[in-house]
Amino acid sequence: MSDCTFCKIVAGRLPSHRVLEDEHALAFLDIRPASPGHTLVVPRVHARDVWEISEFSHGKVADMVHRVAALLKTAVAPDGVNVKHNAGEAAGQDVLHYHVHVVPRWHGDGLRLTWNSSPASARELEKVLERVAAVR
Ligand code: 5GP
Ligand code: ZN
């Protein structure tokens, strides 16, 4: 995709701070990091989101996420890490090339990646499972 920012980064037509790369995926530092070491992992082949990316390509990105998390654990010694993908505007996706955020976390860092939730009844959970089972 000639107009896609992350395709341009993959092709080297835009600069990036590369953390790791292989034949299928690339990891580079987020230009607006939520925390020191915040890294994005993307497939080399353009796909918009988790619904569009192939299972193969998704697997290759997941492998690199695993390697990046290990690298960052040693490099910046975080207390934890968030691994996150946003798909669609409603979920906060801004760049429409599949990417996984790897965000190192520290106690008291003040980042808010949480949501409000409440317990569901067994019946509510079963109703969701019925809908999934109908299309599985
Ligand atoms: P999203 O909201 O789509 O899940 O996240 C997009 C991320 O891409 C943001 O965290 C943003 O800072 C990052 N980003 C956007 N443009 C660029 C860029 O040109 N270079 C880099 N390294 N990161 C970018
Ligand atoms: Zn792209």
mmCIF file of N, CA and C and ligand atoms in Angstrom:
data_model
loop_
_atom_site.group_PDB
_atom_site.id
_atom_site.type_symbol
_atom_site.label_atom_id
_atom_site.label_comp_id
_atom_site.label_asym_id
_atom_site.label_seq_id
_atom_site.Cartn_x
_atom_site.Cartn_y
_atom_site.Cartn_z
ATOM 1 N N MET A 1 0.859 -1.196 0.000
ATOM 2 C CA MET A 1 0.000 0.000 0.000
ATOM 3 C C MET A 1 0.895 1.246 0.000
ATOM 4 N N SER A 2 0.896 1.969 -1.107
ATOM 5 C CA SER A 2 1.846 3.075 -1.275
ATOM 6 C C SER A 2 1.598 4.218 -0.292
ATOM 7 N N ASP A 3 0.357 4.325 0.217
ATOM 8 C CA ASP A 3 0.020 5.459 1.064
ATOM 9 C C ASP A 3 0.079 5.136 2.558
ATOM 10 N N CYS A 4 0.513 3.929 2.889
ATOM 11 C CA CYS A 4 0.460 3.468 4.283
ATOM 12 C C CYS A 4 1.776 3.784 4.997
ATOM 13 N N THR A 5 1.675 4.454 6.140
ATOM 14 C CA THR A 5 2.870 4.862 6.897
ATOM 15 C C THR A 5 3.744 3.658 7.257
ATOM 16 N N PHE A 6 3.116 2.585 7.733
ATOM 17 C CA PHE A 6 3.936 1.447 8.180
ATOM 18 C C PHE A 6 4.496 0.661 6.990
ATOM 19 N N CYS A 7 3.803 0.653 5.843
ATOM 20 C CA CYS A 7 4.403 0.067 4.637
ATOM 21 C C CYS A 7 5.647 0.865 4.248
ATOM 22 N N LYS A 8 5.578 2.185 4.403
ATOM 23 C CA LYS A 8 6.736 3.033 4.079
ATOM 24 C C LYS A 8 7.893 2.735 5.034
ATOM 25 N N ILE A 9 7.580 2.513 6.304
ATOM 26 C CA ILE A 9 8.627 2.169 7.277
ATOM 27 C C ILE A 9 9.240 0.810 6.932
ATOM 28 N N VAL A 10 8.379 -0.165 6.604
ATOM 29 C CA VAL A 10 8.871 -1.502 6.224
ATOM 30 C C VAL A 10 9.813 -1.397 5.020
ATOM 31 N N ALA A 11 9.437 -0.553 4.053
ATOM 32 C CA ALA A 11 10.224 -0.422 2.814
ATOM 33 C C ALA A 11 11.451 0.474 2.998
ATOM 34 N N GLY A 12 11.557 1.093 4.168
ATOM 35 C CA GLY A 12 12.689 1.999 4.410
ATOM 36 C C GLY A 12 12.514 3.363 3.773
ATOM 37 N N ARG A 13 11.281 3.669 3.342
ATOM 38 C CA ARG A 13 11.021 4.986 2.742
ATOM 39 C C ARG A 13 10.704 6.039 3.801
ATOM 40 N N LEU A 14 10.462 5.602 5.027
ATOM 41 C CA LEU A 14 10.353 6.496 6.192
ATOM 42 C C LEU A 14 11.316 5.957 7.251
ATOM 43 N N PRO A 15 11.961 6.843 8.004
ATOM 44 C CA PRO A 15 12.909 6.373 9.016
ATOM 45 C C PRO A 15 12.207 5.718 10.202
ATOM 46 N N SER A 16 12.906 4.812 10.858
ATOM 47 C CA SER A 16 12.376 4.205 12.085
ATOM 48 C C SER A 16 13.549 3.707 12.925
ATOM 49 N N HIS A 17 13.275 3.494 14.199
ATOM 50 C CA HIS A 17 14.282 2.939 15.106
ATOM 51 C C HIS A 17 13.995 1.450 15.236
ATOM 52 N N ARG A 18 14.729 0.669 14.438
ATOM 53 C CA ARG A 18 14.422 -0.764 14.327
ATOM 54 C C ARG A 18 14.984 -1.548 15.502
ATOM 55 N N VAL A 19 14.101 -2.345 16.109
ATOM 56 C CA VAL A 19 14.467 -3.159 17.265
ATOM 57 C C VAL A 19 14.863 -4.554 16.810
ATOM 58 N N LEU A 20 14.095 -5.088 15.844
ATOM 59 C CA LEU A 20 14.289 -6.465 15.383
ATOM 60 C C LEU A 20 13.607 -6.600 14.024
ATOM 61 N N GLU A 21 14.167 -7.453 13.167
ATOM 62 C CA GLU A 21 13.463 -7.715 11.900
ATOM 63 C C GLU A 21 13.820 -9.094 11.377
ATOM 64 N N ASP A 22 12.897 -9.672 10.615
ATOM 65 C CA ASP A 22 13.176 -10.909 9.890
ATOM 66 C C ASP A 22 12.417 -10.853 8.568
ATOM 67 N N GLU A 23 12.322 -11.998 7.920
ATOM 68 C CA GLU A 23 11.707 -12.062 6.587
ATOM 69 C C GLU A 23 10.231 -11.622 6.589
ATOM 70 N N HIS A 24 9.553 -11.837 7.706
ATOM 71 C CA HIS A 24 8.096 -11.638 7.734
ATOM 72 C C HIS A 24 7.626 -10.449 8.554
ATOM 73 N N ALA A 25 8.434 -9.989 9.494
ATOM 74 C CA ALA A 25 7.953 -8.973 10.439
ATOM 75 C C ALA A 25 9.056 -7.993 10.804
ATOM 76 N N LEU A 26 8.611 -6.866 11.336
ATOM 77 C CA LEU A 26 9.536 -5.793 11.723
ATOM 78 C C LEU A 26 9.055 -5.212 13.050
ATOM 79 N N ALA A 27 10.005 -4.928 13.942
ATOM 80 C CA ALA A 27 9.692 -4.279 15.219
ATOM 81 C C ALA A 27 10.465 -2.977 15.291
ATOM 82 N N PHE A 28 9.759 -1.897 15.625
ATOM 83 C CA PHE A 28 10.410 -0.585 15.718
ATOM 84 C C PHE A 28 9.783 0.209 16.862
ATOM 85 N N LEU A 29 10.538 1.203 17.350
ATOM 86 C CA LEU A 29 10.054 1.996 18.490
ATOM 87 C C LEU A 29 8.908 2.903 18.073
ATOM 88 N N ASP A 30 7.881 2.959 18.927
ATOM 89 C CA ASP A 30 6.760 3.883 18.693
ATOM 90 C C ASP A 30 7.265 5.320 18.808
ATOM 91 N N ILE A 31 6.854 6.146 17.863
ATOM 92 C CA ILE A 31 7.335 7.530 17.817
ATOM 93 C C ILE A 31 6.750 8.382 18.957
ATOM 94 N N ARG A 32 5.634 7.924 19.539
ATOM 95 C CA ARG A 32 5.033 8.591 20.710
ATOM 96 C C ARG A 32 4.869 7.536 21.815
ATOM 97 N N PRO A 33 5.992 7.172 22.436
ATOM 98 C CA PRO A 33 5.945 6.032 23.369
ATOM 99 C C PRO A 33 5.105 6.305 24.618
ATOM 100 N N ALA A 34 4.300 5.309 24.976
ATOM 101 C CA ALA A 34 3.547 5.375 26.232
ATOM 102 C C ALA A 34 4.483 5.144 27.410
ATOM 103 N N SER A 35 5.594 4.452 27.150
ATOM 104 C CA SER A 35 6.614 4.222 28.181
ATOM 105 C C SER A 35 7.932 3.966 27.452
ATOM 106 N N PRO A 36 9.076 4.089 28.141
ATOM 107 C CA PRO A 36 10.360 3.837 27.479
ATOM 108 C C PRO A 36 10.433 2.390 26.962
ATOM 109 N N GLY A 37 10.725 2.239 25.679
ATOM 110 C CA GLY A 37 10.812 0.897 25.082
ATOM 111 C C GLY A 37 9.558 0.492 24.326
ATOM 112 N N HIS A 38 8.497 1.298 24.377
ATOM 113 C CA HIS A 38 7.243 1.010 23.658
ATOM 114 C C HIS A 38 7.561 0.697 22.191
ATOM 115 N N THR A 39 7.251 -0.527 21.799
ATOM 116 C CA THR A 39 7.640 -1.047 20.477
ATOM 117 C C THR A 39 6.403 -1.493 19.715
ATOM 118 N N LEU A 40 6.424 -1.305 18.400
ATOM 119 C CA LEU A 40 5.362 -1.799 17.521
ATOM 120 C C LEU A 40 5.912 -2.945 16.684
ATOM 121 N N VAL A 41 5.135 -4.009 16.561
ATOM 122 C CA VAL A 41 5.527 -5.140 15.716
ATOM 123 C C VAL A 41 4.515 -5.243 14.582
ATOM 124 N N VAL A 42 5.023 -5.256 13.337
ATOM 125 C CA VAL A 42 4.136 -5.249 12.160
ATOM 126 C C VAL A 42 4.550 -6.339 11.169
ATOM 127 N N PRO A 43 3.586 -6.831 10.390
ATOM 128 C CA PRO A 43 3.943 -7.738 9.288
ATOM 129 C C PRO A 43 4.526 -6.923 8.126
ATOM 130 N N ARG A 44 5.419 -7.542 7.358
ATOM 131 C CA ARG A 44 5.950 -6.845 6.169
ATOM 132 C C ARG A 44 4.857 -6.686 5.106
ATOM 133 N N VAL A 45 4.000 -7.690 4.995
ATOM 134 C CA VAL A 45 2.911 -7.633 4.021
ATOM 135 C C VAL A 45 1.738 -6.878 4.633
ATOM 136 N N HIS A 46 1.222 -5.904 3.898
ATOM 137 C CA HIS A 46 0.148 -5.076 4.435
ATOM 138 C C HIS A 46 -1.121 -5.881 4.734
ATOM 139 N N ALA A 47 -1.656 -5.665 5.918
ATOM 140 C CA ALA A 47 -2.999 -6.136 6.289
ATOM 141 C C ALA A 47 -3.507 -5.133 7.309
ATOM 142 N N ARG A 48 -4.814 -4.859 7.282
ATOM 143 C CA ARG A 48 -5.340 -3.772 8.102
ATOM 144 C C ARG A 48 -5.365 -4.101 9.591
ATOM 145 N N ASP A 49 -5.866 -5.289 9.910
ATOM 146 C CA ASP A 49 -6.104 -5.584 11.327
ATOM 147 C C ASP A 49 -6.214 -7.089 11.530
ATOM 148 N N VAL A 50 -6.557 -7.482 12.757
ATOM 149 C CA VAL A 50 -6.597 -8.915 13.097
ATOM 150 C C VAL A 50 -7.633 -9.664 12.251
ATOM 151 N N TRP A 51 -8.613 -8.940 11.718
ATOM 152 C CA TRP A 51 -9.621 -9.587 10.872
ATOM 153 C C TRP A 51 -9.119 -9.793 9.451
ATOM 154 N N GLU A 52 -8.136 -9.018 9.040
ATOM 155 C CA GLU A 52 -7.675 -9.088 7.649
ATOM 156 C C GLU A 52 -6.375 -9.880 7.495
ATOM 157 N N ILE A 53 -5.542 -9.875 8.530
ATOM 158 C CA ILE A 53 -4.232 -10.527 8.417
ATOM 159 C C ILE A 53 -4.400 -12.049 8.307
ATOM 160 N N SER A 54 -3.507 -12.695 7.535
ATOM 161 C CA SER A 54 -3.584 -14.159 7.412
ATOM 162 C C SER A 54 -3.106 -14.800 8.722
ATOM 163 N N GLU A 55 -3.562 -16.031 8.936
ATOM 164 C CA GLU A 55 -3.147 -16.745 10.144
ATOM 165 C C GLU A 55 -1.628 -16.927 10.144
ATOM 166 N N PHE A 56 -1.063 -17.176 8.967
ATOM 167 C CA PHE A 56 0.391 -17.353 8.847
ATOM 168 C C PHE A 56 1.123 -16.083 9.289
ATOM 169 N N SER A 57 0.738 -14.951 8.712
ATOM 170 C CA SER A 57 1.402 -13.689 8.998
ATOM 171 C C SER A 57 1.203 -13.297 10.466
ATOM 172 N N HIS A 58 0.006 -13.531 10.966
ATOM 173 C CA HIS A 58 -0.289 -13.260 12.374
ATOM 174 C C HIS A 58 0.645 -14.061 13.280
ATOM 175 N N GLY A 59 0.873 -15.313 12.907
ATOM 176 C CA GLY A 59 1.768 -16.166 13.693
ATOM 177 C C GLY A 59 3.195 -15.636 13.699
ATOM 178 N N LYS A 60 3.644 -15.148 12.544
ATOM 179 C CA LYS A 60 5.005 -14.603 12.453
ATOM 180 C C LYS A 60 5.144 -13.337 13.307
ATOM 181 N N VAL A 61 4.106 -12.489 13.301
ATOM 182 C CA VAL A 61 4.133 -11.289 14.145
ATOM 183 C C VAL A 61 4.143 -11.698 15.624
ATOM 184 N N ALA A 62 3.311 -12.688 15.961
ATOM 185 C CA ALA A 62 3.245 -13.146 17.360
ATOM 186 C C ALA A 62 4.610 -13.674 17.818
ATOM 187 N N ASP A 63 5.299 -14.394 16.935
ATOM 188 C CA ASP A 63 6.643 -14.887 17.278
ATOM 189 C C ASP A 63 7.569 -13.714 17.595
ATOM 190 N N MET A 64 7.468 -12.657 16.776
ATOM 191 C CA MET A 64 8.354 -11.511 17.011
ATOM 192 C C MET A 64 7.957 -10.751 18.275
ATOM 193 N N VAL A 65 6.670 -10.667 18.563
ATOM 194 C CA VAL A 65 6.219 -10.046 19.821
ATOM 195 C C VAL A 65 6.881 -10.764 21.005
ATOM 196 N N HIS A 66 6.905 -12.092 20.921
ATOM 197 C CA HIS A 66 7.505 -12.904 21.984
ATOM 198 C C HIS A 66 8.986 -12.573 22.143
ATOM 199 N N ARG A 67 9.683 -12.430 21.031
ATOM 200 C CA ARG A 67 11.118 -12.119 21.079
ATOM 201 C C ARG A 67 11.357 -10.687 21.567
ATOM 202 N N VAL A 68 10.528 -9.758 21.138
ATOM 203 C CA VAL A 68 10.672 -8.360 21.560
ATOM 204 C C VAL A 68 10.429 -8.230 23.072
ATOM 205 N N ALA A 69 9.403 -8.917 23.568
ATOM 206 C CA ALA A 69 9.111 -8.858 25.007
ATOM 207 C C ALA A 69 10.314 -9.351 25.808
ATOM 208 N N ALA A 70 10.953 -10.411 25.329
ATOM 209 C CA ALA A 70 12.136 -10.940 26.022
ATOM 210 C C ALA A 70 13.296 -9.944 25.962
ATOM 211 N N LEU A 71 13.487 -9.344 24.782
ATOM 212 C CA LEU A 71 14.564 -8.356 24.622
ATOM 213 C C LEU A 71 14.374 -7.180 25.565
ATOM 214 N N LEU A 72 13.132 -6.662 25.611
ATOM 215 C CA LEU A 72 12.856 -5.487 26.440
ATOM 216 C C LEU A 72 12.988 -5.807 27.920
ATOM 217 N N LYS A 73 12.659 -7.041 28.278
ATOM 218 C CA LYS A 73 12.775 -7.428 29.691
ATOM 219 C C LYS A 73 14.217 -7.260 30.165
ATOM 220 N N THR A 74 15.147 -7.635 29.300
ATOM 221 C CA THR A 74 16.561 -7.492 29.652
ATOM 222 C C THR A 74 17.029 -6.050 29.471
ATOM 223 N N ALA A 75 16.575 -5.419 28.377
ATOM 224 C CA ALA A 75 17.110 -4.104 28.013
ATOM 225 C C ALA A 75 16.647 -2.992 28.951
ATOM 226 N N VAL A 76 15.351 -2.977 29.312
ATOM 227 C CA VAL A 76 14.851 -1.857 30.130
ATOM 228 C C VAL A 76 14.308 -2.293 31.491
ATOM 229 N N ALA A 77 14.389 -3.607 31.774
ATOM 230 C CA ALA A 77 14.036 -4.155 33.097
ATOM 231 C C ALA A 77 12.695 -3.644 33.632
ATOM 232 N N PRO A 78 11.595 -3.868 32.898
ATOM 233 C CA PRO A 78 10.285 -3.421 33.395
ATOM 234 C C PRO A 78 9.758 -4.363 34.477
ATOM 235 N N ASP A 79 8.728 -3.877 35.200
ATOM 236 C CA ASP A 79 8.050 -4.734 36.175
ATOM 237 C C ASP A 79 6.978 -5.598 35.511
ATOM 238 N N GLY A 80 6.534 -5.165 34.296
ATOM 239 C CA GLY A 80 5.506 -5.900 33.565
ATOM 240 C C GLY A 80 5.482 -5.425 32.131
ATOM 241 N N VAL A 81 4.571 -5.975 31.352
ATOM 242 C CA VAL A 81 4.453 -5.554 29.950
ATOM 243 C C VAL A 81 2.998 -5.732 29.506
ATOM 244 N N ASN A 82 2.501 -4.783 28.700
ATOM 245 C CA ASN A 82 1.200 -4.950 28.040
ATOM 246 C C ASN A 82 1.434 -5.249 26.567
ATOM 247 N N VAL A 83 0.701 -6.224 26.036
ATOM 248 C CA VAL A 83 0.727 -6.566 24.615
ATOM 249 C C VAL A 83 -0.665 -6.295 24.079
ATOM 250 N N LYS A 84 -0.766 -5.401 23.078
ATOM 251 C CA LYS A 84 -2.098 -4.897 22.713
ATOM 252 C C LYS A 84 -2.210 -4.655 21.222
ATOM 253 N N HIS A 85 -3.349 -5.039 20.653
ATOM 254 C CA HIS A 85 -3.681 -4.690 19.268
ATOM 255 C C HIS A 85 -5.028 -3.993 19.256
ATOM 256 N N ASN A 86 -5.118 -2.857 18.581
ATOM 257 C CA ASN A 86 -6.391 -2.160 18.405
ATOM 258 C C ASN A 86 -6.878 -2.429 16.979
ATOM 259 N N ALA A 87 -8.099 -2.903 16.832
ATOM 260 C CA ALA A 87 -8.679 -3.153 15.508
ATOM 261 C C ALA A 87 -9.924 -2.304 15.338
ATOM 262 N N GLY A 88 -9.865 -1.370 14.413
ATOM 263 C CA GLY A 88 -11.033 -0.532 14.151
ATOM 264 C C GLY A 88 -11.018 0.734 14.989
ATOM 265 N N GLU A 89 -11.690 1.737 14.438
ATOM 266 C CA GLU A 89 -11.747 3.054 15.088
ATOM 267 C C GLU A 89 -12.330 2.944 16.499
ATOM 268 N N ALA A 90 -13.342 2.086 16.648
ATOM 269 C CA ALA A 90 -14.007 1.951 17.951
ATOM 270 C C ALA A 90 -13.044 1.445 19.022
ATOM 271 N N ALA A 91 -12.022 0.716 18.583
ATOM 272 C CA ALA A 91 -11.035 0.171 19.529
ATOM 273 C C ALA A 91 -9.807 1.062 19.639
ATOM 274 N N GLY A 92 -9.826 2.182 18.926
ATOM 275 C CA GLY A 92 -8.717 3.123 19.035
ATOM 276 C C GLY A 92 -7.628 2.960 17.998
ATOM 277 N N GLN A 93 -7.920 2.201 16.903
ATOM 278 C CA GLN A 93 -6.898 2.039 15.861
ATOM 279 C C GLN A 93 -6.755 3.318 15.056
ATOM 280 N N ASP A 94 -5.508 3.768 14.931
ATOM 281 C CA ASP A 94 -5.214 5.004 14.219
ATOM 282 C C ASP A 94 -4.507 4.700 12.895
ATOM 283 N N VAL A 95 -3.522 3.819 12.952
ATOM 284 C CA VAL A 95 -2.772 3.444 11.744
ATOM 285 C C VAL A 95 -3.340 2.123 11.223
ATOM 286 N N LEU A 96 -3.781 2.120 9.972
ATOM 287 C CA LEU A 96 -4.524 0.969 9.439
ATOM 288 C C LEU A 96 -3.599 -0.051 8.768
ATOM 289 N N HIS A 97 -2.520 -0.394 9.450
ATOM 290 C CA HIS A 97 -1.627 -1.503 9.077
ATOM 291 C C HIS A 97 -1.438 -2.284 10.374
ATOM 292 N N TYR A 98 -1.785 -3.571 10.363
ATOM 293 C CA TYR A 98 -1.775 -4.380 11.586
ATOM 294 C C TYR A 98 -0.518 -4.126 12.411
ATOM 295 N N HIS A 99 -0.683 -3.853 13.685
ATOM 296 C CA HIS A 99 0.474 -3.678 14.567
ATOM 297 C C HIS A 99 0.104 -4.087 15.980
ATOM 298 N N VAL A 100 1.092 -4.624 16.667
ATOM 299 C CA VAL A 100 0.929 -5.005 18.063
ATOM 300 C C VAL A 100 1.819 -4.093 18.900
ATOM 301 N N HIS A 101 1.213 -3.474 19.906
ATOM 302 C CA HIS A 101 1.967 -2.636 20.840
ATOM 303 C C HIS A 101 2.584 -3.540 21.914
ATOM 304 N N VAL A 102 3.870 -3.362 22.164
ATOM 305 C CA VAL A 102 4.530 -4.021 23.296
ATOM 306 C C VAL A 102 4.977 -2.884 24.224
ATOM 307 N N VAL A 103 4.310 -2.764 25.355
ATOM 308 C CA VAL A 103 4.482 -1.587 26.221
ATOM 309 C C VAL A 103 5.046 -2.012 27.581
ATOM 310 N N PRO A 104 6.317 -1.714 27.830
ATOM 311 C CA PRO A 104 6.887 -2.022 29.147
ATOM 312 C C PRO A 104 6.166 -1.232 30.237
ATOM 313 N N ARG A 105 5.971 -1.847 31.394
ATOM 314 C CA ARG A 105 5.251 -1.210 32.499
ATOM 315 C C ARG A 105 6.080 -1.234 33.785
ATOM 316 N N TRP A 106 5.902 -0.203 34.571
ATOM 317 C CA TRP A 106 6.551 -0.116 35.880
ATOM 318 C C TRP A 106 5.504 0.177 36.937
ATOM 319 N N HIS A 107 5.705 -0.328 38.128
ATOM 320 C CA HIS A 107 4.821 0.015 39.240
ATOM 321 C C HIS A 107 4.742 1.540 39.358
ATOM 322 N N GLY A 108 3.535 2.061 39.447
ATOM 323 C CA GLY A 108 3.360 3.501 39.649
ATOM 324 C C GLY A 108 3.617 4.343 38.416
ATOM 325 N N ASP A 109 3.646 3.711 37.213
ATOM 326 C CA ASP A 109 3.930 4.519 36.004
ATOM 327 C C ASP A 109 2.729 5.363 35.565
ATOM 328 N N GLY A 110 1.561 5.118 36.151
ATOM 329 C CA GLY A 110 0.401 5.975 35.895
ATOM 330 C C GLY A 110 -0.297 5.730 34.563
ATOM 331 N N LEU A 111 0.182 4.767 33.765
ATOM 332 C CA LEU A 111 -0.495 4.482 32.483
ATOM 333 C C LEU A 111 -1.855 3.852 32.762
ATOM 334 N N ARG A 112 -2.849 4.211 31.934
ATOM 335 C CA ARG A 112 -4.187 3.644 32.102
ATOM 336 C C ARG A 112 -4.569 2.842 30.864
ATOM 337 N N LEU A 113 -4.436 1.531 30.943
ATOM 338 C CA LEU A 113 -4.837 0.655 29.838
ATOM 339 C C LEU A 113 -5.914 -0.296 30.339
ATOM 340 N N THR A 114 -6.666 0.151 31.321
ATOM 341 C CA THR A 114 -7.640 -0.731 31.969
ATOM 342 C C THR A 114 -9.063 -0.406 31.516
ATOM 343 N N TRP A 115 -10.001 -1.238 31.876
ATOM 344 C CA TRP A 115 -11.408 -0.974 31.605
ATOM 345 C C TRP A 115 -12.236 -1.362 32.815
ATOM 346 N N ASN A 116 -13.438 -0.785 32.885
ATOM 347 C CA ASN A 116 -14.363 -1.160 33.944
ATOM 348 C C ASN A 116 -15.059 -2.461 33.559
ATOM 349 N N SER A 117 -15.243 -3.354 34.513
ATOM 350 C CA SER A 117 -15.938 -4.607 34.212
ATOM 351 C C SER A 117 -16.708 -5.060 35.441
ATOM 352 N N SER A 118 -17.688 -5.929 35.183
ATOM 353 C CA SER A 118 -18.442 -6.503 36.294
ATOM 354 C C SER A 118 -18.692 -7.973 35.997
ATOM 355 N N PRO A 119 -18.877 -8.795 37.024
ATOM 356 C CA PRO A 119 -19.053 -10.234 36.816
ATOM 357 C C PRO A 119 -20.294 -10.522 35.980
ATOM 358 N N ALA A 120 -20.204 -11.550 35.106
ATOM 359 C CA ALA A 120 -21.358 -11.972 34.308
ATOM 360 C C ALA A 120 -21.944 -13.237 34.921
ATOM 361 N N SER A 121 -23.245 -13.440 34.736
ATOM 362 C CA SER A 121 -23.876 -14.673 35.221
ATOM 363 C C SER A 121 -23.516 -15.811 34.267
ATOM 364 N N ALA A 122 -23.661 -17.033 34.738
ATOM 365 C CA ALA A 122 -23.396 -18.201 33.887
ATOM 366 C C ALA A 122 -24.290 -18.143 32.651
ATOM 367 N N ARG A 123 -25.539 -17.712 32.829
ATOM 368 C CA ARG A 123 -26.488 -17.644 31.698
ATOM 369 C C ARG A 123 -25.993 -16.656 30.635
ATOM 370 N N GLU A 124 -25.488 -15.518 31.088
ATOM 371 C CA GLU A 124 -24.966 -14.526 30.135
ATOM 372 C C GLU A 124 -23.785 -15.099 29.352
ATOM 373 N N LEU A 125 -22.893 -15.793 30.047
ATOM 374 C CA LEU A 125 -21.734 -16.385 29.373
ATOM 375 C C LEU A 125 -22.190 -17.466 28.394
ATOM 376 N N GLU A 126 -23.167 -18.267 28.810
ATOM 377 C CA GLU A 126 -23.675 -19.333 27.932
ATOM 378 C C GLU A 126 -24.311 -18.754 26.668
ATOM 379 N N LYS A 127 -25.020 -17.630 26.832
ATOM 380 C CA LYS A 127 -25.667 -17.008 25.659
ATOM 381 C C LYS A 127 -24.631 -16.564 24.624
ATOM 382 N N VAL A 128 -23.510 -16.041 25.103
ATOM 383 C CA VAL A 128 -22.439 -15.657 24.181
ATOM 384 C C VAL A 128 -21.878 -16.904 23.494
ATOM 385 N N LEU A 129 -21.643 -17.950 24.300
ATOM 386 C CA LEU A 129 -21.107 -19.201 23.722
ATOM 387 C C LEU A 129 -22.048 -19.772 22.665
ATOM 388 N N GLU A 130 -23.344 -19.663 22.887
ATOM 389 C CA GLU A 130 -24.320 -20.152 21.896
ATOM 390 C C GLU A 130 -24.150 -19.411 20.577
ATOM 391 N N ARG A 131 -23.930 -18.109 20.643
ATOM 392 C CA ARG A 131 -23.757 -17.308 19.418
ATOM 393 C C ARG A 131 -22.466 -17.706 18.703
ATOM 394 N N VAL A 132 -21.421 -17.979 19.499
ATOM 395 C CA VAL A 132 -20.143 -18.402 18.898
ATOM 396 C C VAL A 132 -20.315 -19.790 18.272
ATOM 397 N N ALA A 133 -20.950 -20.691 19.026
ATOM 398 C CA ALA A 133 -21.117 -22.059 18.534
ATOM 399 C C ALA A 133 -21.907 -22.091 17.218
ATOM 400 N N ALA A 134 -22.820 -21.139 17.076
ATOM 401 C CA ALA A 134 -23.666 -21.093 15.864
ATOM 402 C C ALA A 134 -22.845 -20.749 14.618
ATOM 403 N N VAL A 135 -21.702 -20.133 14.784
ATOM 404 C CA VAL A 135 -20.904 -19.720 13.621
ATOM 405 C C VAL A 135 -19.533 -20.427 13.544
ATOM 406 N N ARG A 136 -19.213 -21.251 14.546
ATOM 407 C CA ARG A 136 -17.891 -21.875 14.611
ATOM 408 C C ARG A 136 -17.674 -22.890 13.483
HETATM 409 P P1 5GP B 1 -2.962 2.664 17.104
HETATM 410 O O1 5GP B 1 -3.706 3.766 17.817
HETATM 411 O O2 5GP B 1 -3.275 2.620 15.634
HETATM 412 O O3 5GP B 1 -3.106 1.328 17.779
HETATM 413 O O4 5GP B 1 -1.438 3.043 17.277
HETATM 414 C C1 5GP B 1 -0.674 3.667 16.290
HETATM 415 C C2 5GP B 1 0.678 3.950 16.907
HETATM 416 O O5 5GP B 1 1.579 4.253 15.865
HETATM 417 C C3 5GP B 1 0.684 5.137 17.872
HETATM 418 O O6 5GP B 1 1.139 4.713 19.147
HETATM 419 C C4 5GP B 1 1.611 6.138 17.211
HETATM 420 O O7 5GP B 1 2.413 6.830 18.128
HETATM 421 C C5 5GP B 1 2.443 5.258 16.293
HETATM 422 N N1 5GP B 1 2.910 5.921 15.082
HETATM 423 C C6 5GP B 1 2.157 6.639 14.207
HETATM 424 N N2 5GP B 1 2.914 7.075 13.182
HETATM 425 C C7 5GP B 1 4.169 6.623 13.410
HETATM 426 C C8 5GP B 1 5.400 6.748 12.695
HETATM 427 O O8 5GP B 1 5.491 7.382 11.633
HETATM 428 N N3 5GP B 1 6.488 6.140 13.233
HETATM 429 C C9 5GP B 1 6.425 5.431 14.409
HETATM 430 N N4 5GP B 1 7.552 4.863 14.851
HETATM 431 N N5 5GP B 1 5.271 5.290 15.112
HETATM 432 C C10 5GP B 1 4.162 5.870 14.618
HETATM 433 ZN ZN ZN B 2 0.706 -0.955 5.217
#
